[in-house]
GROMACS .gro file of C-alpha atoms in nm:
model
  401
    1UNK     CA    1  -1.781   0.312   3.349
    2UNK     CA    2  -1.920   0.281   2.997
    3UNK     CA    3  -2.136  -0.032   2.960
    4UNK     CA    4  -2.106  -0.209   2.626
    5UNK     CA    5  -2.310  -0.481   2.460
    6UNK     CA    6  -2.152  -0.823   2.412
    7UNK     CA    7  -2.081  -1.049   2.118
    8UNK     CA    8  -2.010  -1.411   2.196
    9UNK     CA    9  -1.793  -1.630   1.976
   10UNK     CA   10  -1.851  -1.990   1.880
   11UNK     CA   11  -1.642  -2.263   2.033
   12UNK     CA   12  -1.273  -2.248   1.927
   13UNK     CA   13  -1.336  -1.923   1.735
   14UNK     CA   14  -1.117  -1.736   1.983
   15UNK     CA   15  -0.799  -1.925   1.888
   16UNK     CA   16  -0.694  -1.684   1.614
   17UNK     CA   17  -0.755  -1.382   1.837
   18UNK     CA   18  -0.553  -1.538   2.117
   19UNK     CA   19  -0.270  -1.594   1.868
   20UNK     CA   20  -0.259  -1.219   1.802
   21UNK     CA   21  -0.498  -1.157   1.513
   22UNK     CA   22  -0.748  -0.872   1.543
   23UNK     CA   23  -1.029  -0.964   1.302
   24UNK     CA   24  -1.355  -1.141   1.377
   25UNK     CA   25  -1.550  -1.299   1.094
   26UNK     CA   26  -1.929  -1.306   1.099
   27UNK     CA   27  -1.937  -1.688   1.085
   28UNK     CA   28  -1.735  -1.699   1.409
   29UNK     CA   29  -2.006  -1.522   1.611
   30UNK     CA   30  -2.264  -1.723   1.805
   31UNK     CA   31  -2.561  -1.538   1.656
   32UNK     CA   32  -2.812  -1.743   1.852
   33UNK     CA   33  -2.671  -1.599   2.175
   34UNK     CA   34  -2.577  -1.255   2.039
   35UNK     CA   35  -2.752  -1.172   1.709
   36UNK     CA   36  -2.544  -0.942   1.492
   37UNK     CA   37  -2.850  -0.760   1.362
   38UNK     CA   38  -2.896  -0.594   1.702
   39UNK     CA   39  -2.584  -0.381   1.644
   40UNK     CA   40  -2.534  -0.061   1.448
   41UNK     CA   41  -2.223  -0.030   1.228
   42UNK     CA   42  -1.946   0.132   1.430
   43UNK     CA   43  -2.064   0.016   1.773
   44UNK     CA   44  -1.803  -0.091   2.026
   45UNK     CA   45  -1.870  -0.425   2.194
   46UNK     CA   46  -1.713  -0.660   2.445
   47UNK     CA   47  -1.595  -0.981   2.279
   48UNK     CA   48  -1.643  -1.303   2.479
   49UNK     CA   49  -1.537  -1.662   2.427
   50UNK     CA   50  -1.798  -1.936   2.401
   51UNK     CA   51  -1.752  -1.983   2.776
   52UNK     CA   52  -1.823  -1.616   2.847
   53UNK     CA   53  -1.464  -1.508   2.917
   54UNK     CA   54  -1.395  -1.152   2.794
   55UNK     CA   55  -1.128  -1.110   2.527
   56UNK     CA   56  -1.141  -0.733   2.485
   57UNK     CA   57  -1.325  -0.461   2.298
   58UNK     CA   58  -1.395  -0.453   1.925
   59UNK     CA   59  -1.570  -0.224   1.681
   60UNK     CA   60  -1.842  -0.403   1.490
   61UNK     CA   61  -2.020  -0.390   1.157
   62UNK     CA   62  -2.294  -0.653   1.134
   63UNK     CA   63  -2.317  -0.612   0.756
   64UNK     CA   64  -1.964  -0.721   0.658
   65UNK     CA   65  -1.771  -1.049   0.646
   66UNK     CA   66  -1.509  -0.905   0.881
   67UNK     CA   67  -1.770  -0.801   1.132
   68UNK     CA   68  -1.540  -0.720   1.424
   69UNK     CA   69  -1.201  -0.557   1.472
   70UNK     CA   70  -1.038  -0.598   1.809
   71UNK     CA   71  -0.923  -0.260   1.940
   72UNK     CA   72  -0.813  -0.358   2.289
   73UNK     CA   73  -0.749  -0.675   2.487
   74UNK     CA   74  -0.879  -0.497   2.795
   75UNK     CA   75  -1.247  -0.431   2.860
   76UNK     CA   76  -1.149  -0.099   3.018
   77UNK     CA   77  -0.983   0.052   2.712
   78UNK     CA   78  -1.222   0.199   2.458
   79UNK     CA   79  -1.153   0.342   2.114
   80UNK     CA   80  -1.161   0.712   2.199
   81UNK     CA   81  -0.941   1.020   2.177
   82UNK     CA   82  -0.719   0.910   2.464
   83UNK     CA   83  -0.648   0.571   2.303
   84UNK     CA   84  -0.593   0.734   1.965
   85UNK     CA   85  -0.345   0.986   2.107
   86UNK     CA   86  -0.151   0.710   2.281
   87UNK     CA   87  -0.126   0.486   1.974
   88UNK     CA   88  -0.049   0.769   1.734
   89UNK     CA   89   0.237   0.874   1.962
   90UNK     CA   90   0.377   0.520   1.950
   91UNK     CA   91   0.338   0.515   1.571
   92UNK     CA   92   0.511   0.852   1.542
   93UNK     CA   93   0.804   0.737   1.754
   94UNK     CA   94   0.871   0.450   1.509
   95UNK     CA   95   0.870   0.684   1.208
   96UNK     CA   96   1.093   0.939   1.378
   97UNK     CA   97   1.331   0.658   1.473
   98UNK     CA   98   1.345   0.549   1.109
   99UNK     CA   99   1.333   0.868   0.902
  100UNK     CA  100   1.503   1.206   0.957
  101UNK     CA  101   1.243   1.402   0.757
  102UNK     CA  102   0.863   1.411   0.813
  103UNK     CA  103   0.759   1.227   0.497
  104UNK     CA  104   0.616   0.883   0.568
  105UNK     CA  105   0.310   0.671   0.644
  106UNK     CA  106   0.235   0.778   0.998
  107UNK     CA  107  -0.038   0.520   1.070
  108UNK     CA  108  -0.068   0.182   0.898
  109UNK     CA  109  -0.396   0.035   1.020
  110UNK     CA  110  -0.378  -0.297   1.203
  111UNK     CA  111   0.001  -0.284   1.230
  112UNK     CA  112  -0.029   0.025   1.449
  113UNK     CA  113  -0.325  -0.104   1.648
  114UNK     CA  114  -0.566   0.118   1.455
  115UNK     CA  115  -0.754  -0.110   1.217
  116UNK     CA  116  -0.928   0.088   0.946
  117UNK     CA  117  -0.710   0.399   0.971
  118UNK     CA  118  -0.428   0.513   0.741
  119UNK     CA  119  -0.246   0.846   0.774
  120UNK     CA  120   0.024   0.971   0.536
  121UNK     CA  121   0.241   1.264   0.636
  122UNK     CA  122   0.372   1.529   0.399
  123UNK     CA  123   0.566   1.755   0.637
  124UNK     CA  124   0.294   1.957   0.815
  125UNK     CA  125   0.008   1.825   0.599
  126UNK     CA  126  -0.170   1.498   0.681
  127UNK     CA  127  -0.384   1.288   0.448
  128UNK     CA  128  -0.622   1.055   0.633
  129UNK     CA  129  -0.812   0.754   0.502
  130UNK     CA  130  -1.081   0.586   0.710
  131UNK     CA  131  -1.208   0.252   0.579
  132UNK     CA  132  -1.426   0.109   0.857
  133UNK     CA  133  -1.747   0.209   1.031
  134UNK     CA  134  -1.575   0.189   1.369
  135UNK     CA  135  -1.314   0.447   1.273
  136UNK     CA  136  -1.571   0.665   1.099
  137UNK     CA  137  -1.766   0.679   1.426
  138UNK     CA  138  -1.464   0.839   1.601
  139UNK     CA  139  -1.360   1.061   1.309
  140UNK     CA  140  -1.366   1.380   1.517
  141UNK     CA  141  -1.152   1.213   1.784
  142UNK     CA  142  -0.903   1.110   1.514
  143UNK     CA  143  -0.875   1.466   1.387
  144UNK     CA  144  -0.828   1.606   1.738
  145UNK     CA  145  -0.574   1.336   1.829
  146UNK     CA  146  -0.368   1.409   1.518
  147UNK     CA  147  -0.376   1.779   1.597
  148UNK     CA  148  -0.258   1.713   1.952
  149UNK     CA  149   0.024   1.475   1.855
  150UNK     CA  150   0.151   1.607   1.520
  151UNK     CA  151   0.027   1.968   1.522
  152UNK     CA  152  -0.024   1.981   1.144
  153UNK     CA  153  -0.114   2.293   0.949
  154UNK     CA  154  -0.386   2.103   0.760
  155UNK     CA  155  -0.563   1.766   0.741
  156UNK     CA  156  -0.730   1.619   0.432
  157UNK     CA  157  -0.986   1.340   0.472
  158UNK     CA  158  -0.938   1.126   0.157
  159UNK     CA  159  -1.229   0.894   0.225
  160UNK     CA  160  -1.301   0.761  -0.122
  161UNK     CA  161  -1.161   0.406  -0.105
  162UNK     CA  162  -1.340   0.088  -0.215
  163UNK     CA  163  -1.345  -0.053   0.139
  164UNK     CA  164  -1.587   0.220   0.245
  165UNK     CA  165  -1.848   0.086   0.005
  166UNK     CA  166  -1.814  -0.261   0.161
  167UNK     CA  167  -1.859  -0.104   0.504
  168UNK     CA  168  -2.169   0.086   0.388
  169UNK     CA  169  -2.001   0.424   0.424
  170UNK     CA  170  -2.035   0.729   0.199
  171UNK     CA  171  -1.729   0.844   0.008
  172UNK     CA  172  -1.600   1.198   0.031
  173UNK     CA  173  -1.286   1.408   0.011
  174UNK     CA  174  -1.276   1.715   0.233
  175UNK     CA  175  -1.055   1.933   0.445
  176UNK     CA  176  -1.096   1.853   0.812
  177UNK     CA  177  -0.870   2.132   0.926
  178UNK     CA  178  -0.669   2.410   0.760
  179UNK     CA  179  -0.614   2.450   0.386
  180UNK     CA  180  -0.470   2.167   0.177
  181UNK     CA  181  -0.327   2.261  -0.167
  182UNK     CA  182  -0.391   2.046  -0.474
  183UNK     CA  183  -0.024   1.944  -0.478
  184UNK     CA  184   0.188   1.880  -0.172
  185UNK     CA  185   0.566   1.848  -0.156
  186UNK     CA  186   0.746   1.540  -0.033
  187UNK     CA  187   1.099   1.407  -0.029
  188UNK     CA  188   1.200   1.044  -0.076
  189UNK     CA  189   1.558   0.918  -0.101
  190UNK     CA  190   1.674   1.281  -0.143
  191UNK     CA  191   1.445   1.325  -0.446
  192UNK     CA  192   1.170   1.588  -0.453
  193UNK     CA  193   0.812   1.530  -0.565
  194UNK     CA  194   0.479   1.702  -0.578
  195UNK     CA  195   0.186   1.467  -0.515
  196UNK     CA  196  -0.180   1.529  -0.612
  197UNK     CA  197  -0.343   1.448  -0.280
  198UNK     CA  198  -0.693   1.565  -0.374
  199UNK     CA  199  -0.746   1.364  -0.692
  200UNK     CA  200  -0.450   1.126  -0.707
  201UNK     CA  201  -0.446   0.754  -0.634
  202UNK     CA  202  -0.504   0.658  -0.268
  203UNK     CA  203  -0.347   0.935  -0.055
  204UNK     CA  204  -0.167   1.076  -0.358
  205UNK     CA  205   0.162   0.893  -0.303
  206UNK     CA  206   0.297   0.543  -0.228
  207UNK     CA  207   0.563   0.547   0.042
  208UNK     CA  208   0.576   0.166   0.065
  209UNK     CA  209   0.836   0.111  -0.210
  210UNK     CA  210   1.079   0.367  -0.064
  211UNK     CA  211   1.360   0.121   0.018
  212UNK     CA  212   1.317  -0.068  -0.310
  213UNK     CA  213   1.346   0.254  -0.509
  214UNK     CA  214   1.662   0.336  -0.318
  215UNK     CA  215   1.807  -0.002  -0.419
  216UNK     CA  216   1.699   0.055  -0.780
  217UNK     CA  217   1.887   0.386  -0.791
  218UNK     CA  218   2.215   0.199  -0.755
  219UNK     CA  219   2.169   0.041  -1.100
  220UNK     CA  220   2.070   0.356  -1.292
  221UNK     CA  221   2.375   0.578  -1.340
  222UNK     CA  222   2.440   0.619  -1.712
  223UNK     CA  223   2.155   0.381  -1.802
  224UNK     CA  224   1.831   0.384  -2.001
  225UNK     CA  225   1.531   0.320  -1.775
  226UNK     CA  226   1.168   0.221  -1.837
  227UNK     CA  227   0.905   0.286  -1.569
  228UNK     CA  228   0.583   0.093  -1.643
  229UNK     CA  229   0.261   0.192  -1.461
  230UNK     CA  230   0.460   0.498  -1.357
  231UNK     CA  231   0.182   0.703  -1.193
  232UNK     CA  232   0.359   1.034  -1.108
  233UNK     CA  233   0.708   0.890  -1.147
  234UNK     CA  234   0.800   0.740  -0.812
  235UNK     CA  235   1.049   0.500  -0.969
  236UNK     CA  236   1.148   0.679  -1.288
  237UNK     CA  237   1.213   1.022  -1.140
  238UNK     CA  238   1.435   0.862  -0.876
  239UNK     CA  239   1.618   0.677  -1.153
  240UNK     CA  240   1.665   1.009  -1.332
  241UNK     CA  241   1.802   1.168  -1.016
  242UNK     CA  242   2.043   0.875  -0.982
  243UNK     CA  243   2.202   0.952  -1.318
  244UNK     CA  244   1.990   0.774  -1.580
  245UNK     CA  245   2.063   0.910  -1.928
  246UNK     CA  246   1.699   0.885  -2.033
  247UNK     CA  247   1.378   0.755  -1.878
  248UNK     CA  248   1.056   0.639  -2.043
  249UNK     CA  249   0.733   0.650  -1.842
  250UNK     CA  250   0.415   0.458  -1.928
  251UNK     CA  251   0.080   0.528  -1.762
  252UNK     CA  252  -0.289   0.525  -1.854
  253UNK     CA  253  -0.347   0.859  -1.681
  254UNK     CA  254  -0.259   1.171  -1.878
  255UNK     CA  255  -0.288   1.373  -1.559
  256UNK     CA  256  -0.038   1.148  -1.378
  257UNK     CA  257   0.210   1.184  -1.666
  258UNK     CA  258   0.181   1.563  -1.650
  259UNK     CA  259   0.297   1.538  -1.287
  260UNK     CA  260   0.590   1.321  -1.402
  261UNK     CA  261   0.709   1.607  -1.621
  262UNK     CA  262   0.679   1.855  -1.336
  263UNK     CA  263   0.864   1.624  -1.096
  264UNK     CA  264   1.149   1.586  -1.344
  265UNK     CA  265   1.173   1.966  -1.363
  266UNK     CA  266   1.158   1.989  -0.986
  267UNK     CA  267   1.478   1.780  -0.970
  268UNK     CA  268   1.642   1.975  -1.256
  269UNK     CA  269   1.677   1.664  -1.470
  270UNK     CA  270   1.857   1.738  -1.797
  271UNK     CA  271   1.851   1.390  -1.952
  272UNK     CA  272   1.601   1.254  -2.201
  273UNK     CA  273   1.246   1.161  -2.110
  274UNK     CA  274   0.955   1.003  -2.294
  275UNK     CA  275   0.601   1.012  -2.158
  276UNK     CA  276   0.383   0.741  -2.309
  277UNK     CA  277   0.012   0.778  -2.240
  278UNK     CA  278  -0.198   0.467  -2.286
  279UNK     CA  279  -0.252   0.103  -2.198
  280UNK     CA  280   0.070  -0.038  -2.051
  281UNK     CA  281   0.045  -0.371  -2.235
  282UNK     CA  282  -0.007  -0.200  -2.571
  283UNK     CA  283   0.269   0.053  -2.503
  284UNK     CA  284   0.521  -0.220  -2.415
  285UNK     CA  285   0.428  -0.414  -2.729
  286UNK     CA  286   0.486  -0.099  -2.933
  287UNK     CA  287   0.831  -0.052  -2.777
  288UNK     CA  288   0.916  -0.416  -2.854
  289UNK     CA  289   0.814  -0.369  -3.218
  290UNK     CA  290   1.034  -0.059  -3.234
  291UNK     CA  291   1.322  -0.276  -3.103
  292UNK     CA  292   1.371  -0.056  -2.797
  293UNK     CA  293   1.574  -0.197  -2.509
  294UNK     CA  294   1.638  -0.062  -2.161
  295UNK     CA  295   1.909  -0.125  -1.904
  296UNK     CA  296   1.658  -0.111  -1.619
  297UNK     CA  297   1.287  -0.196  -1.653
  298UNK     CA  298   1.055  -0.140  -1.359
  299UNK     CA  299   0.726  -0.330  -1.365
  300UNK     CA  300   0.517  -0.206  -1.071
  301UNK     CA  301   0.150  -0.256  -1.162
  302UNK     CA  302  -0.163  -0.194  -0.956
  303UNK     CA  303  -0.301  -0.492  -0.766
  304UNK     CA  304  -0.406  -0.741  -1.032
  305UNK     CA  305  -0.537  -0.965  -0.751
  306UNK     CA  306  -0.775  -0.767  -0.532
  307UNK     CA  307  -0.956  -1.071  -0.388
  308UNK     CA  308  -0.876  -1.436  -0.345
  309UNK     CA  309  -1.116  -1.529  -0.624
  310UNK     CA  310  -0.909  -1.315  -0.864
  311UNK     CA  311  -0.590  -1.521  -0.819
  312UNK     CA  312  -0.605  -1.716  -1.145
  313UNK     CA  313  -0.685  -1.419  -1.368
  314UNK     CA  314  -0.449  -1.195  -1.173
  315UNK     CA  315  -0.155  -1.432  -1.205
  316UNK     CA  316  -0.220  -1.439  -1.578
  317UNK     CA  317  -0.196  -1.059  -1.586
  318UNK     CA  318   0.131  -1.063  -1.389
  319UNK     CA  319   0.265  -1.326  -1.631
  320UNK     CA  320   0.181  -1.120  -1.941
  321UNK     CA  321   0.308  -0.793  -1.793
  322UNK     CA  322   0.640  -0.938  -1.681
  323UNK     CA  323   0.692  -1.126  -2.007
  324UNK     CA  324   0.658  -0.803  -2.204
  325UNK     CA  325   0.884  -0.625  -1.957
  326UNK     CA  326   1.150  -0.899  -1.983
  327UNK     CA  327   1.153  -0.867  -2.362
  328UNK     CA  328   1.243  -0.499  -2.319
  329UNK     CA  329   1.543  -0.562  -2.092
  330UNK     CA  330   1.878  -0.513  -2.264
  331UNK     CA  331   2.142  -0.786  -2.241
  332UNK     CA  332   2.271  -0.793  -1.884
  333UNK     CA  333   2.005  -0.546  -1.772
  334UNK     CA  334   1.786  -0.535  -1.463
  335UNK     CA  335   1.418  -0.623  -1.430
  336UNK     CA  336   1.241  -0.496  -1.119
  337UNK     CA  337   0.917  -0.688  -1.072
  338UNK     CA  338   0.684  -0.544  -0.810
  339UNK     CA  339   0.349  -0.648  -0.671
  340UNK     CA  340   0.116  -0.495  -0.415
  341UNK     CA  341  -0.126  -0.791  -0.429
  342UNK     CA  342  -0.140  -0.954  -0.086
  343UNK     CA  343  -0.279  -1.272  -0.246
  344UNK     CA  344   0.027  -1.313  -0.469
  345UNK     CA  345   0.296  -1.483  -0.265
  346UNK     CA  346   0.659  -1.388  -0.321
  347UNK     CA  347   0.740  -1.742  -0.430
  348UNK     CA  348   0.459  -1.736  -0.684
  349UNK     CA  349   0.588  -1.411  -0.836
  350UNK     CA  350   0.932  -1.573  -0.859
  351UNK     CA  351   0.772  -1.872  -1.035
  352UNK     CA  352   0.616  -1.635  -1.288
  353UNK     CA  353   0.955  -1.478  -1.366
  354UNK     CA  354   1.113  -1.824  -1.391
  355UNK     CA  355   0.843  -1.935  -1.634
  356UNK     CA  356   0.892  -1.622  -1.845
  357UNK     CA  357   1.267  -1.681  -1.850
  358UNK     CA  358   1.222  -2.030  -1.991
  359UNK     CA  359   0.963  -1.925  -2.248
  360UNK     CA  360   1.182  -1.639  -2.373
  361UNK     CA  361   1.505  -1.838  -2.341
  362UNK     CA  362   1.654  -1.590  -2.099
  363UNK     CA  363   1.890  -1.660  -1.811
  364UNK     CA  364   1.762  -1.472  -1.505
  365UNK     CA  365   1.934  -1.425  -1.170
  366UNK     CA  366   1.747  -1.307  -0.863
  367UNK     CA  367   1.976  -1.048  -0.702
  368UNK     CA  368   1.753  -0.871  -0.449
  369UNK     CA  369   1.427  -0.934  -0.262
  370UNK     CA  370   1.254  -0.622  -0.139
  371UNK     CA  371   0.948  -0.564   0.076
  372UNK     CA  372   0.760  -0.271   0.225
  373UNK     CA  373   0.936   0.014   0.402
  374UNK     CA  374   0.951   0.035   0.785
  375UNK     CA  375   0.667   0.288   0.794
  376UNK     CA  376   0.448  -0.001   0.674
  377UNK     CA  377   0.533  -0.241   0.958
  378UNK     CA  378   0.412  -0.600   0.944
  379UNK     CA  379   0.191  -0.731   1.223
  380UNK     CA  380   0.336  -1.080   1.293
  381UNK     CA  381  -0.009  -1.235   1.345
  382UNK     CA  382  -0.182  -1.066   1.050
  383UNK     CA  383  -0.040  -1.191   0.723
  384UNK     CA  384  -0.257  -0.943   0.533
  385UNK     CA  385  -0.029  -0.662   0.653
  386UNK     CA  386   0.264  -0.811   0.459
  387UNK     CA  387   0.166  -0.744   0.101
  388UNK     CA  388   0.446  -0.572  -0.094
  389UNK     CA  389   0.709  -0.745  -0.306
  390UNK     CA  390   0.992  -0.621  -0.529
  391UNK     CA  391   1.215  -0.880  -0.694
  392UNK     CA  392   1.524  -0.763  -0.882
  393UNK     CA  393   1.664  -0.985  -1.160
  394UNK     CA  394   1.962  -0.958  -1.389
  395UNK     CA  395   1.857  -1.080  -1.734
  396UNK     CA  396   2.094  -1.238  -1.985
  397UNK     CA  397   2.055  -1.416  -2.314
  398UNK     CA  398   2.007  -1.789  -2.261
  399UNK     CA  399   2.385  -1.872  -2.256
  400UNK     CA  400   2.290  -2.226  -2.350
  401UNK     CA  401   2.146  -2.295  -2.003
   0.00000   0.00000   0.00000
């Protein structure tokens, strides 16, 4: 049997783990009994309570605030190929239960018992992101496990995320197996896309808003639509496919907008389209000055609140973005306000819309609350896994209320 080193927790520091959480913070470790500096990033260790009772096995990085990630509640189950195969099979069974076609997030980190690992599936091509030293240590096992379970034609390691820098890991993008093209096909809500997996954002695509985009489609037939922070057109192209008469896309990336045009062609869209390259705030202000109005406005920005200390400034950015968006909604139109900031609570986003409504003398009605798709399951003990919000409002003139 493999013999592992031990980390011992301080008194009461095991309560969160016993409640189901999987993270260990560096200030929870009894460093006088088990100094963190003795470990190498990526080591697997046995976690013990202050009384010496084993809690399971974790990967460890002594150089980070989240220094440990519990991988098993048994001291006999290590993070290796066998464990990876087993958990990937369980993850796959959920996705196959939920979606008829192989386009989804196959592995969603902590929620699938694989903290630090994300895998997106594009038919027979997989894009993998590793964000922790523990997962990087078993990278070859991950590749082999994915080959055994999914049998892909190719695997791309898209290891260029910000978390890797925190973990002290190098960034790189490389093929681990097979040949991965620059653009891969995917299908979402019966709409076709090509995603730039090599040089696009994250894995090249965002599956998490799938159900919210499906809901949005129901409001788009015969309507004018604005997609702000459009990236490659996840919202707007689906609005076009749902019958929108014309769609305007705003994004700071000229490359992303070029993919929007190609994705519209891919779906044989014959309506009008307008690709606006530039700062989203400036572009919306320009549309307001031109007295443009849209029946559906989608405001789905990047995370304005990356860390807890960014909350005040980030909420200000959400307020400004949504206020501009609300001014562009036609009478009786729909505003879709999205957020991928875990530190912005749903109620707080609703407060921001309420505040904008009063300032602009609009009458807003919340008609739908959306969250992340089932391939981004929420771990009930880890609130950080529940991050996505999409609030749909119908916007009227003030009506004297």
